[in-house]
Coordinates of C-alpha atoms in Angstrom, one line a residue:
Chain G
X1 CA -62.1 3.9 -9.2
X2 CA -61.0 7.5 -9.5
X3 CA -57.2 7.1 -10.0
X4 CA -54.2 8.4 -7.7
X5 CA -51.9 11.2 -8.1
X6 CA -48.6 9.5 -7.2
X7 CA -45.5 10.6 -5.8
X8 CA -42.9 8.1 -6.2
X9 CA -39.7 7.5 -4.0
X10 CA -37.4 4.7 -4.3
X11 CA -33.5 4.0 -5.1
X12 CA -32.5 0.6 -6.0
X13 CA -33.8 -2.1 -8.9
X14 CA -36.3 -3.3 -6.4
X15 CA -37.5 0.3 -5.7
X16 CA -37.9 0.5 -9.6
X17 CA -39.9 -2.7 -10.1
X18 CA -42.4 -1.2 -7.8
X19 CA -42.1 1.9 -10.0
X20 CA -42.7 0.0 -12.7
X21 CA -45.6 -1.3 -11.7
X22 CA -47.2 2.3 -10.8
X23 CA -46.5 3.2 -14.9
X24 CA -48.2 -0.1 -16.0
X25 CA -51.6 0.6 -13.6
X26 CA -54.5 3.1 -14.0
X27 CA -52.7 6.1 -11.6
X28 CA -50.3 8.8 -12.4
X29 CA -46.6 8.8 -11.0
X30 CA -46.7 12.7 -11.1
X31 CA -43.1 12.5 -9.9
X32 CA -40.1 10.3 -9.2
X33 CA -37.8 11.3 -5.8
X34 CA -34.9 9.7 -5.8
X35 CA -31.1 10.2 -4.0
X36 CA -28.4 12.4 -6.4
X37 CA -26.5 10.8 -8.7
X38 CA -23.3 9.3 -7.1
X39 CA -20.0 7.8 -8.0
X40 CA -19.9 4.6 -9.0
X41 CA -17.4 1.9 -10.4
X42 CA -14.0 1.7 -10.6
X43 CA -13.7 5.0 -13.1
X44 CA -16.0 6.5 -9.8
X45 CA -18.6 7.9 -12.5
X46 CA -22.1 9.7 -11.8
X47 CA -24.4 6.5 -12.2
X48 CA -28.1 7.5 -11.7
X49 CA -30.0 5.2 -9.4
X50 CA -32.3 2.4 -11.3
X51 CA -34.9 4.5 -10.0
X52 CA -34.0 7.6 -11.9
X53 CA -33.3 5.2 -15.5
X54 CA -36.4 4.3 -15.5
X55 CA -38.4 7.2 -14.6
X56 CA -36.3 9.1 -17.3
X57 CA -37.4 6.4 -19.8
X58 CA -41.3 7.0 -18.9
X59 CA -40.5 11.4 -19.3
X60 CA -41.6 11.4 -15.6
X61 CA -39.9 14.1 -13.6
X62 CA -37.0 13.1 -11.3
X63 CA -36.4 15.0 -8.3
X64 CA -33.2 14.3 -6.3
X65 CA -33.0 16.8 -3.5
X66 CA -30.0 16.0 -0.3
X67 CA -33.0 16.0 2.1
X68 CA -36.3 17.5 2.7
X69 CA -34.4 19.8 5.9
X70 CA -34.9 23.0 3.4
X71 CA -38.3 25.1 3.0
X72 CA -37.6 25.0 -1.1
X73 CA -37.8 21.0 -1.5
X74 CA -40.7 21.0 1.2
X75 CA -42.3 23.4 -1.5
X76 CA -41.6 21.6 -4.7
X77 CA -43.0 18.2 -3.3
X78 CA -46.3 20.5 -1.9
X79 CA -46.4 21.6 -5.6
X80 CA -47.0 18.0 -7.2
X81 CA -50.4 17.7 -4.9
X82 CA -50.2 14.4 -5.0
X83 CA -53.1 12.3 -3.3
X84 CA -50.1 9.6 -2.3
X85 CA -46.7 9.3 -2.0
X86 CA -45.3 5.6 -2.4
X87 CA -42.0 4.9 -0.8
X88 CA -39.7 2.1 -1.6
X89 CA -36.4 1.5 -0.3
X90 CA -35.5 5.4 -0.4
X91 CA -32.8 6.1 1.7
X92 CA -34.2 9.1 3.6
X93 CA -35.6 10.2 6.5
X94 CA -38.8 11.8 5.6
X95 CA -39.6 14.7 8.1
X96 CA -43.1 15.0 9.1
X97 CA -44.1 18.1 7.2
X98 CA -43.3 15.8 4.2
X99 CA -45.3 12.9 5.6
X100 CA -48.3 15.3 5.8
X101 CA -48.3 16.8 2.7
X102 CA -50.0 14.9 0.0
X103 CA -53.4 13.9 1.1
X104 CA -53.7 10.3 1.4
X105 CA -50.0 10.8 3.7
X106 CA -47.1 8.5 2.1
X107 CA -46.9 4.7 2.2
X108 CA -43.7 2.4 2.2
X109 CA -43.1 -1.0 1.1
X110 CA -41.4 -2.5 3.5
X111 CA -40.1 -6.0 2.9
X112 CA -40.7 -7.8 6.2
X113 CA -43.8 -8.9 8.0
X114 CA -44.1 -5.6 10.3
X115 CA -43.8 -5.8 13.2
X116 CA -40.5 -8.2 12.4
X117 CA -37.3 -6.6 11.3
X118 CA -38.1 -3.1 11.2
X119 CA -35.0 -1.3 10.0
X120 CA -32.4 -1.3 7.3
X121 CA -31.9 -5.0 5.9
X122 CA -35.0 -6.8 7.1
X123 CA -34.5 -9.6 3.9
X124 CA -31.2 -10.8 5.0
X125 CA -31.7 -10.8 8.9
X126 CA -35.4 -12.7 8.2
X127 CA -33.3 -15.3 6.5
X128 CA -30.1 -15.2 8.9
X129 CA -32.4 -15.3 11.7
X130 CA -33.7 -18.7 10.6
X131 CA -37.8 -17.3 9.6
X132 CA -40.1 -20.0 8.2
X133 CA -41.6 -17.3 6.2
X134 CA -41.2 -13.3 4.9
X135 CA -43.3 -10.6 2.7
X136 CA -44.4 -7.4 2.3
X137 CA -46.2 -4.9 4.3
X138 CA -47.9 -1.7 3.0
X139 CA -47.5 0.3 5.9
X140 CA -49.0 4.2 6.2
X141 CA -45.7 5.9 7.4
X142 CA -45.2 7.6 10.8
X143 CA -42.0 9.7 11.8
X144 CA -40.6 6.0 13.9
X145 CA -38.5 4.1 11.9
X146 CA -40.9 1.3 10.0
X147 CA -43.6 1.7 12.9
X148 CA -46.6 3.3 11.0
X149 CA -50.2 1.4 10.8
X150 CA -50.3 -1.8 8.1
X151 CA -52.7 -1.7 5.6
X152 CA -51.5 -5.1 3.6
X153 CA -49.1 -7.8 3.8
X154 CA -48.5 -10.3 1.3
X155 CA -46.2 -13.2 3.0
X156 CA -43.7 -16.1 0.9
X157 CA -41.9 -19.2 2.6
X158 CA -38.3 -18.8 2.6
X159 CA -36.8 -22.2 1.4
X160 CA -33.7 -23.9 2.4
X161 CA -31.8 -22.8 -0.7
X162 CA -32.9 -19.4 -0.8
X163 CA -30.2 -16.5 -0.8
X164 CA -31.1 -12.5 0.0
X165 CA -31.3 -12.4 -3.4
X166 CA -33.6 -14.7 -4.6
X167 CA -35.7 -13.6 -1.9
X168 CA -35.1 -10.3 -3.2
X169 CA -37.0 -11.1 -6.7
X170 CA -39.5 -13.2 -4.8
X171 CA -40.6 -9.9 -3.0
X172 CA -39.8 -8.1 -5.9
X173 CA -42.8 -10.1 -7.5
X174 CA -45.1 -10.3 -4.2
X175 CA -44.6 -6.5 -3.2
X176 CA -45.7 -5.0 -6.9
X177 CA -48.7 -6.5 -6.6
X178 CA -49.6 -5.6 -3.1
X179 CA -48.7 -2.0 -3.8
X180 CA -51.3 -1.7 -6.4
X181 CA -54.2 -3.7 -4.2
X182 CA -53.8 -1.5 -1.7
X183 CA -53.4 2.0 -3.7
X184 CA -56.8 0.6 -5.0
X185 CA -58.3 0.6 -1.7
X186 CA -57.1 3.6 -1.0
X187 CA -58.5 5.3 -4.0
X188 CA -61.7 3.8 -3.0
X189 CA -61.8 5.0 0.4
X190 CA -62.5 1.4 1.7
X191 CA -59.5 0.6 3.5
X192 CA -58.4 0.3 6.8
X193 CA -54.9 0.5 9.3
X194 CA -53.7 -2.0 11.6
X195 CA -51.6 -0.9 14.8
X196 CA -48.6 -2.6 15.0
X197 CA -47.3 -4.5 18.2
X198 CA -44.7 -2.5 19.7
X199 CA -43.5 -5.6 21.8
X200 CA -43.3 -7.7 19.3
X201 CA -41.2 -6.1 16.6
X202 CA -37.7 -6.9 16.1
X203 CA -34.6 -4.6 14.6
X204 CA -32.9 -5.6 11.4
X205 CA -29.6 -3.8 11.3
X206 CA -28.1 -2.5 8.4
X207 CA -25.6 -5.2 7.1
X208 CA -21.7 -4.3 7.3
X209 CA -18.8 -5.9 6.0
X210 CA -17.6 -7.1 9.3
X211 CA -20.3 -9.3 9.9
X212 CA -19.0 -11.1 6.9
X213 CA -16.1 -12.9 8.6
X214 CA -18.0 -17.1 9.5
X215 CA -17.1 -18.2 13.1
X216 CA -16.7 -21.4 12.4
X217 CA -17.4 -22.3 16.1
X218 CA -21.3 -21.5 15.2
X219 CA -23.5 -24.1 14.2
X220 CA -23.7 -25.8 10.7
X221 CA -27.5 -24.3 10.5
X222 CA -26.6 -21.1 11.2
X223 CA -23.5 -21.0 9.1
X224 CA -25.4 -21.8 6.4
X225 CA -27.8 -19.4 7.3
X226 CA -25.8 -16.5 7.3
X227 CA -24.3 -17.7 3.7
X228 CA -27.5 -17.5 2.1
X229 CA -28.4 -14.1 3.8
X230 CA -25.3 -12.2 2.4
X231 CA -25.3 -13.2 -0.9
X232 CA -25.2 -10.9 -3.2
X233 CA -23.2 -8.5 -0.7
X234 CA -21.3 -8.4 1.5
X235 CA -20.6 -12.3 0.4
X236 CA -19.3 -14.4 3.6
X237 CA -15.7 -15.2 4.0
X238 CA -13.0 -16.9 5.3
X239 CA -9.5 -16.6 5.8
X240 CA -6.9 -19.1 4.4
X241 CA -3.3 -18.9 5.0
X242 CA -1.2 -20.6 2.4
X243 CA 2.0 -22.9 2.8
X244 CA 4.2 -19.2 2.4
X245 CA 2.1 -17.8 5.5
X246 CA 0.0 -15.4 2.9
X247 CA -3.3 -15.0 3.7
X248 CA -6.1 -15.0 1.4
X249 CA -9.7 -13.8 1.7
X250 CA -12.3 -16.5 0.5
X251 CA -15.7 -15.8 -0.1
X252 CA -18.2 -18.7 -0.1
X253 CA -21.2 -18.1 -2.7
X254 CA -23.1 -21.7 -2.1
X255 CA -22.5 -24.3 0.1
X256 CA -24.8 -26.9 2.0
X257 CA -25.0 -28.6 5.0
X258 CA -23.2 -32.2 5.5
X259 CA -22.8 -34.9 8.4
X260 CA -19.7 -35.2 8.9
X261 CA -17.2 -36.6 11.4
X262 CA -16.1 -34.6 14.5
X263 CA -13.1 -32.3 14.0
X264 CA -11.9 -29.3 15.7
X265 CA -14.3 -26.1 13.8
X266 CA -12.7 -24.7 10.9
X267 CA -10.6 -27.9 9.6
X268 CA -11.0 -29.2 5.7
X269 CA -12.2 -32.6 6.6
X270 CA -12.6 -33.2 3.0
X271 CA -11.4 -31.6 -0.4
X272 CA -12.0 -33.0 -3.5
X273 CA -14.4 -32.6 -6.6
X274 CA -18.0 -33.0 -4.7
X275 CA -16.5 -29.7 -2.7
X276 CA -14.4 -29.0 0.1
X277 CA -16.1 -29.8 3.2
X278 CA -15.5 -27.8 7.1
X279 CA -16.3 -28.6 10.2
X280 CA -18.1 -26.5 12.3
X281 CA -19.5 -26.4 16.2
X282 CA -22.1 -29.1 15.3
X283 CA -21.6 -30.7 11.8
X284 CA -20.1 -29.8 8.4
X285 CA -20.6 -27.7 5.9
X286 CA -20.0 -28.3 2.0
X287 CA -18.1 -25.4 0.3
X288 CA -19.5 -26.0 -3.0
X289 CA -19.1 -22.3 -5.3
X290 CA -15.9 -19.9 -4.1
X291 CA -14.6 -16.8 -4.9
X292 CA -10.7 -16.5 -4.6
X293 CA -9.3 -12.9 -4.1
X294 CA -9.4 -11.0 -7.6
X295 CA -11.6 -13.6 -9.5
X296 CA -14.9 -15.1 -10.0
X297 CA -16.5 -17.3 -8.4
X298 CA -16.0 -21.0 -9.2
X299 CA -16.8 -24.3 -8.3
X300 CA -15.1 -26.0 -5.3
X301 CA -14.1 -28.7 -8.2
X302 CA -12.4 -25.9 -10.3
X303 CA -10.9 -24.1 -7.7
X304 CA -9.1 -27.6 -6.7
X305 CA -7.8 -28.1 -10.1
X306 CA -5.5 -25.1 -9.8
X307 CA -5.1 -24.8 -6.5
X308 CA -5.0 -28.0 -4.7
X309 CA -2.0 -26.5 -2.9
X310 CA -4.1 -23.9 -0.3
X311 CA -7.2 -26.5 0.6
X312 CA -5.3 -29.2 2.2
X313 CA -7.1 -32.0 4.5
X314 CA -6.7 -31.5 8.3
X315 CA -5.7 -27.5 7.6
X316 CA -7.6 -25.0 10.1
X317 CA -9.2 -22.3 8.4
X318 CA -10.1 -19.1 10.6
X319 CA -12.1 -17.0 10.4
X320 CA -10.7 -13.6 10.7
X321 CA -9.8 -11.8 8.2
X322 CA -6.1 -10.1 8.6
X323 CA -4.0 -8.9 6.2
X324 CA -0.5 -7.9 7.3
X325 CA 0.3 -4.3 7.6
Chain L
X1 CA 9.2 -0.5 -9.9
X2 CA 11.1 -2.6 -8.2
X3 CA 9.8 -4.9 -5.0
X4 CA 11.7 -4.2 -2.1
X5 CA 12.8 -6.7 0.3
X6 CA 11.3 -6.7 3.9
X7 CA 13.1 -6.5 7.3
X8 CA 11.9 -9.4 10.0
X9 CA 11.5 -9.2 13.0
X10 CA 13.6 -9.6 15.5
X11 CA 16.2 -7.4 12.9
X12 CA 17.2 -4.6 15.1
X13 CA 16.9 -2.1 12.2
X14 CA 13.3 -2.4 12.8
X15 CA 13.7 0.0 16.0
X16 CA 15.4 3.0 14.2
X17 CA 13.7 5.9 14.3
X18 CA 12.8 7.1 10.7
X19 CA 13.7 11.2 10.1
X20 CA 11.8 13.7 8.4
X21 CA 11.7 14.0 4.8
X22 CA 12.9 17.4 4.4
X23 CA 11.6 17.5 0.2
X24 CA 9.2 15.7 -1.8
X25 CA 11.3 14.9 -4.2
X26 CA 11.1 12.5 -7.3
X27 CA 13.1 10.3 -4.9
X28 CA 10.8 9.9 -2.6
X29 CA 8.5 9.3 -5.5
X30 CA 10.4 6.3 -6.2
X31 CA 10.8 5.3 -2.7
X32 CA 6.5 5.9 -2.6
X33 CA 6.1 3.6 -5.5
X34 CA 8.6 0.6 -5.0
X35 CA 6.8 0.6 -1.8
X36 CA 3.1 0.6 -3.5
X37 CA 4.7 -2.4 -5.5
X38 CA 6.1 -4.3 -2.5
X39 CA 3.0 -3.9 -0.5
X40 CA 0.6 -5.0 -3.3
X41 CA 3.4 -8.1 -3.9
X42 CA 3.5 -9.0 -0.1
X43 CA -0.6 -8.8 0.1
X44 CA -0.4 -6.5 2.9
X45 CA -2.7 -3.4 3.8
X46 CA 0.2 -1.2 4.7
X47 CA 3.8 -0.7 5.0
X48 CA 6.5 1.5 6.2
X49 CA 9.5 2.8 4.9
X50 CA 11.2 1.2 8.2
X51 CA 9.7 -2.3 6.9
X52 CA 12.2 -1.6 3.8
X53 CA 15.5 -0.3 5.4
X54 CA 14.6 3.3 4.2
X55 CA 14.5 5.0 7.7
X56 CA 12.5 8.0 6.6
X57 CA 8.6 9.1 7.8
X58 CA 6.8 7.8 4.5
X59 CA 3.7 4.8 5.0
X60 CA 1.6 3.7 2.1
X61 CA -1.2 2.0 2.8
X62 CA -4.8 0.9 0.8
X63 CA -7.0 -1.6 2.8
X64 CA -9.8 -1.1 0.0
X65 CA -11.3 -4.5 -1.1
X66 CA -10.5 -4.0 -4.6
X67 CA -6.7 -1.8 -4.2
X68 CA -8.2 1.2 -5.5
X69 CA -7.7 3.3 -2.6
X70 CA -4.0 4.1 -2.1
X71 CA -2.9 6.2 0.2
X72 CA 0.7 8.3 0.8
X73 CA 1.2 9.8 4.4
X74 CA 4.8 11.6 4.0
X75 CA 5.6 13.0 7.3
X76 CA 2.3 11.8 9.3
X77 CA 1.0 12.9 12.0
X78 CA -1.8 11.8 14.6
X79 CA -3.4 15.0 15.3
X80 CA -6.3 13.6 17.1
X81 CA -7.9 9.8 18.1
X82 CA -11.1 9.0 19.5
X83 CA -10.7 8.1 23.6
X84 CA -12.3 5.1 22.9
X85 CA -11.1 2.1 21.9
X86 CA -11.2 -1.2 20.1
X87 CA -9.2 -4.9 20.1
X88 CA -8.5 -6.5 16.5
X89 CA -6.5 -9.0 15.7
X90 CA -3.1 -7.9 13.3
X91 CA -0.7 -8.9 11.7
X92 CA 2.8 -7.8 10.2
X93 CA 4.5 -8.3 6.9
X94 CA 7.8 -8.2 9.0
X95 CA 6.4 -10.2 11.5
X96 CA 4.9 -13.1 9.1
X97 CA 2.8 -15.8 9.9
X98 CA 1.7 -14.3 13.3
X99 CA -1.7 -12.6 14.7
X100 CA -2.5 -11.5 17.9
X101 CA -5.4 -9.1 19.4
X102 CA -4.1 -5.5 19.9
X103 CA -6.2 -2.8 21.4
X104 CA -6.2 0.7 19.2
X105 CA -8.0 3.8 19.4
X106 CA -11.1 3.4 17.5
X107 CA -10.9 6.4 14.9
X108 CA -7.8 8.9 14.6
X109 CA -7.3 11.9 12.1
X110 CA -3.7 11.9 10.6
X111 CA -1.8 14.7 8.7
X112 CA 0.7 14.2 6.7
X113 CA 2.1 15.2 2.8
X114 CA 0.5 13.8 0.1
X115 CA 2.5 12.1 -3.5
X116 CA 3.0 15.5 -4.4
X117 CA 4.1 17.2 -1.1
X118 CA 0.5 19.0 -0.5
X119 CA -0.4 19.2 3.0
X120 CA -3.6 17.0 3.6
X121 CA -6.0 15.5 6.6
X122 CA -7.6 12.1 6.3
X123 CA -10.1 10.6 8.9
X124 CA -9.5 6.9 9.6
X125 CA -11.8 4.5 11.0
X126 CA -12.4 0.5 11.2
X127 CA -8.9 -0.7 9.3
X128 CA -7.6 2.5 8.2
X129 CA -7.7 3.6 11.9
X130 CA -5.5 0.5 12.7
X131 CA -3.4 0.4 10.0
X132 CA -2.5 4.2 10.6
X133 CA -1.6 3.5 14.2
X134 CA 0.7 0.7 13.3
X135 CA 2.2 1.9 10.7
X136 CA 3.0 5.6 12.6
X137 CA 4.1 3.2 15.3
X138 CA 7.0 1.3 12.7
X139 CA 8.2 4.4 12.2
X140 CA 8.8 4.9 15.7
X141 CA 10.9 1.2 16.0
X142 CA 7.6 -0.1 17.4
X143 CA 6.5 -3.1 16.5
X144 CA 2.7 -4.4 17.2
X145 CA 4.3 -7.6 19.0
X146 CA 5.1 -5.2 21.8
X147 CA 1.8 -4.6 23.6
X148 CA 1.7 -8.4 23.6
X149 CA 2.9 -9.7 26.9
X150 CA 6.8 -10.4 27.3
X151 CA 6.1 -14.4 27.6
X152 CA 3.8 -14.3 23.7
X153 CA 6.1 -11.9 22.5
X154 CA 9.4 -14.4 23.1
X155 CA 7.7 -17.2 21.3
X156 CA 7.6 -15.5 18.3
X157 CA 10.7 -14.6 18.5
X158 CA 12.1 -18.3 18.9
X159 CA 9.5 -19.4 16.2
X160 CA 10.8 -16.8 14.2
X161 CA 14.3 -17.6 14.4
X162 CA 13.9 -21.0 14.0
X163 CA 12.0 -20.3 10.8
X164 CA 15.1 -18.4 9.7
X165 CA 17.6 -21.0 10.9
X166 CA 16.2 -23.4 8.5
X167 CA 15.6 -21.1 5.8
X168 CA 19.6 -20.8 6.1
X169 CA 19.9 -24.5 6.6
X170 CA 17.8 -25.7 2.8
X171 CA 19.6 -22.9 1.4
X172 CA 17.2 -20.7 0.7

């Protein structure tokens, strides 16, 4: 196998796992895109993606242009003559003088079964959406959003206690792995694309801190659901409003389903050391780890030791969240 | 700093109109940061001088998750809002306990003086946008429980005064 010239593009921790995995194999990673620095942190410091860390532990070089709109950044990427360029969880649009330019085009990971969830957050709206099963596709990218021709996937079952972010690693693992199989094919020549079925692809939109708030009303299963899917961000919540009419934001970081007698959705049915359990459309649910505003989370059982006072049986909780102005 | 107490509704100071703050002064300063400390206190995302008795055009609000984000409007202005709008449900620190769905534009771009009397513009959106718009609106004597219809807006009032009857009553 004649090894690859690499571009590599990626952001996040996951992006740099697959990075990783490109310095560990037989290619070159001839250079690393990856978004500029931005503020981060309370003290808002210039943090450099994990991306960028690790490429500038390896001595690879790290470009970090605003876009590829501008005839100069089109020409420094042209200048790397790369036979690939490997995409992972990048953050921008690539143009499709960029997609054209190295020779073998660029690839993405994209961490769904193509053609579901196409689009930003395909993890967390694969698990929110109730799916048996996710995984990776290697996918030869076009100018549509996550619509290009599959050359692998790699699939893993989602389990009943799974969050976004444990699927996160699992994928993290799985799409590694496929990355290199395939860029192995590739250098061999014997590989080959699979159309993707327009009418069967679904959207996963990009997760927004409003979707956080739980309608109790909704079933047990899908309250439960939609827990898992936002850990670690945005985190579900609640809103509880205290004997003095102050309202605090709770945000629920495990909790499990329970049978549990009818009650009007959003009432404590039950508060004690096992957790504090809530009724929702259909059954219960067990609030079992919580996060109290300006602290870490903590067990139900914890939480109740101090503050007894705010989780009181037969108290609605909403679900809005609506701080007084 | 000191934490301010907080007019309830229905207290009729609520409807002055607040004037002009002719200086940024260290005064205002003052006013700026007991009202910083009495939002923070009361868990709220914004306040109003008017909330506080102090009839002049100063607001401070920060509806960032972790309070990093606070912003002065001295003097505010809308100077334009998106023709669309958007229902929410709010509430008021001097309104307490009560929450209703109130329609607002859906972005709006306010100017106003800054902490150290600079002229400056600031886009709002999602909370901010509401929170400018009621806050803008106390300074006017407006409250939010006045786009609610006349029959939900009396029952808070009679909760409210029967909250403050016994209050009186257990002495406290």
């Amino acid at each position: 196998m004649q090894p690859l010239n690499i571009i590599f593009a990626g952001t996040p921790d996951f992006a740099a796992q697959h990075l990783q995995a490109l310095i560990d194999s037989p290619h070159n990673v001839v250079a690393v895109y990856c978004p500029p620095d931005k503020p981060a942190g309370r003290g808002k410091k210039l943090t450099a993606c994990a991306t960028k860390q690790l490429a500038l532990a390896h001595d690879l070089f790290v470009e970090q242009p605003v876009n590829f709109k501008s005839e100069e950044a089109q020409h420094q990427l042209a200048q790397y003559n790369a036979d690939v360029m490997v995409v992972v969880a990048y953050g921008l649009l690539l143009p499709k003088v960029i997609l054209d330019t190295p020779r073998l085009g660029c690839i993405n990971v994209h961490g769904s079964l193509l053609p579901l969830w196409r689009g930003a957050a395909p993890i967390q709206r694969s698990l929110e959406a109730g799916d048996a099963e996710t995984g990776v596709t290697i996918m030869q990218m076009d100018v549509g959003l996550d619509t290009g021709d599959m050359i692998l996937k790699a699939s893993c079952p989602i389990e009943s206690k799974d969050t976004s972010a444990s699927l996160y690693e699992k994928l993290a693992a799985l799409g590694p792995r496929a990355l290199i199989e395939t860029l192995a094919k590739m250098a061999s020549g014997d590989y080959s694309k699979e159309p993707q079925q327009d009418d069967l692809s679904t959207y996963a939109a990009k997760l927004d801190k409003s979707d956080a708030t739980i309608d109790w009303q909704l079933t047990a299963k899908v309250i439960d659901r939609k827990i898992r899917a936002y850990i670690p961000w945005p985190v579900t919540q609640f809103t509880l409003t205290d004997s003095d009419q102050k309202q605090h934001k709770i945000r629920i970081w495990q909790a499990s389903i329970v049978e549990a007698q009818s009650a009007p959705a959003g009432t404590i049915i039950q508060a004690d050391k096992h957790g504090i359990v809530v009724s929702t459309g259909d059954q219960a649910i067990r609030l079992e780890s919580l996060q109290l505003p300006g602290k870490k989370a903590m067990s139900a059982a914890d939480i109740l030791n101090g503050r007894s006072d705010w989780f009181i049986v037969g108290q609605q909780i909403t679900g809005t969240l609506c701080q007084p102005m | 700093m000191t934490i301010l107490s907080v007019l309830r509704f229905p207290d009729e100071r609520l409807r002055t109109k607040a004037a002009e703050v002719t200086e940024v002064s260290d005064a205002i300063r003052k006013i700026v940061d007991d009202m910083f400390e009495t939002m923070y206190d009361e868990n709220g995302v914004g306040l109003a001088a008017t909330q506080v008795n102090i009839h002049q055009r100063i607001v401070v609000i920060d509806v960032s998750e972790d309070k990093e984000d606070p912003i002065v409007l001295i003097n505010p202005e809308i100077i334009a809002m998106s023709e669309k709008t958007f229902i929410n449900e709010e509430g008021c620190l001097s309104v307490p306990g009560n929450y209703a769905k109130v329609t607002r534009h859906e972005t709006v771009t306010v100017r106003a003086l800054d902490y150290n009397g600079n002229e400056f513009t600031r886009d709002g959106d999602e909370l901010l946008s509401i929170c400018i718009q009621h806050e803008l609106d106390h300074l006017a004597g407006i409250l939010f429980i006045d786009y609610l219809s006349p029959l939900k807006r009396q029952r808070i009032k009679t909760k409210l005064e029967k909250e403050a009857r016994l209050a009186k009553a257990n002495g406290s």
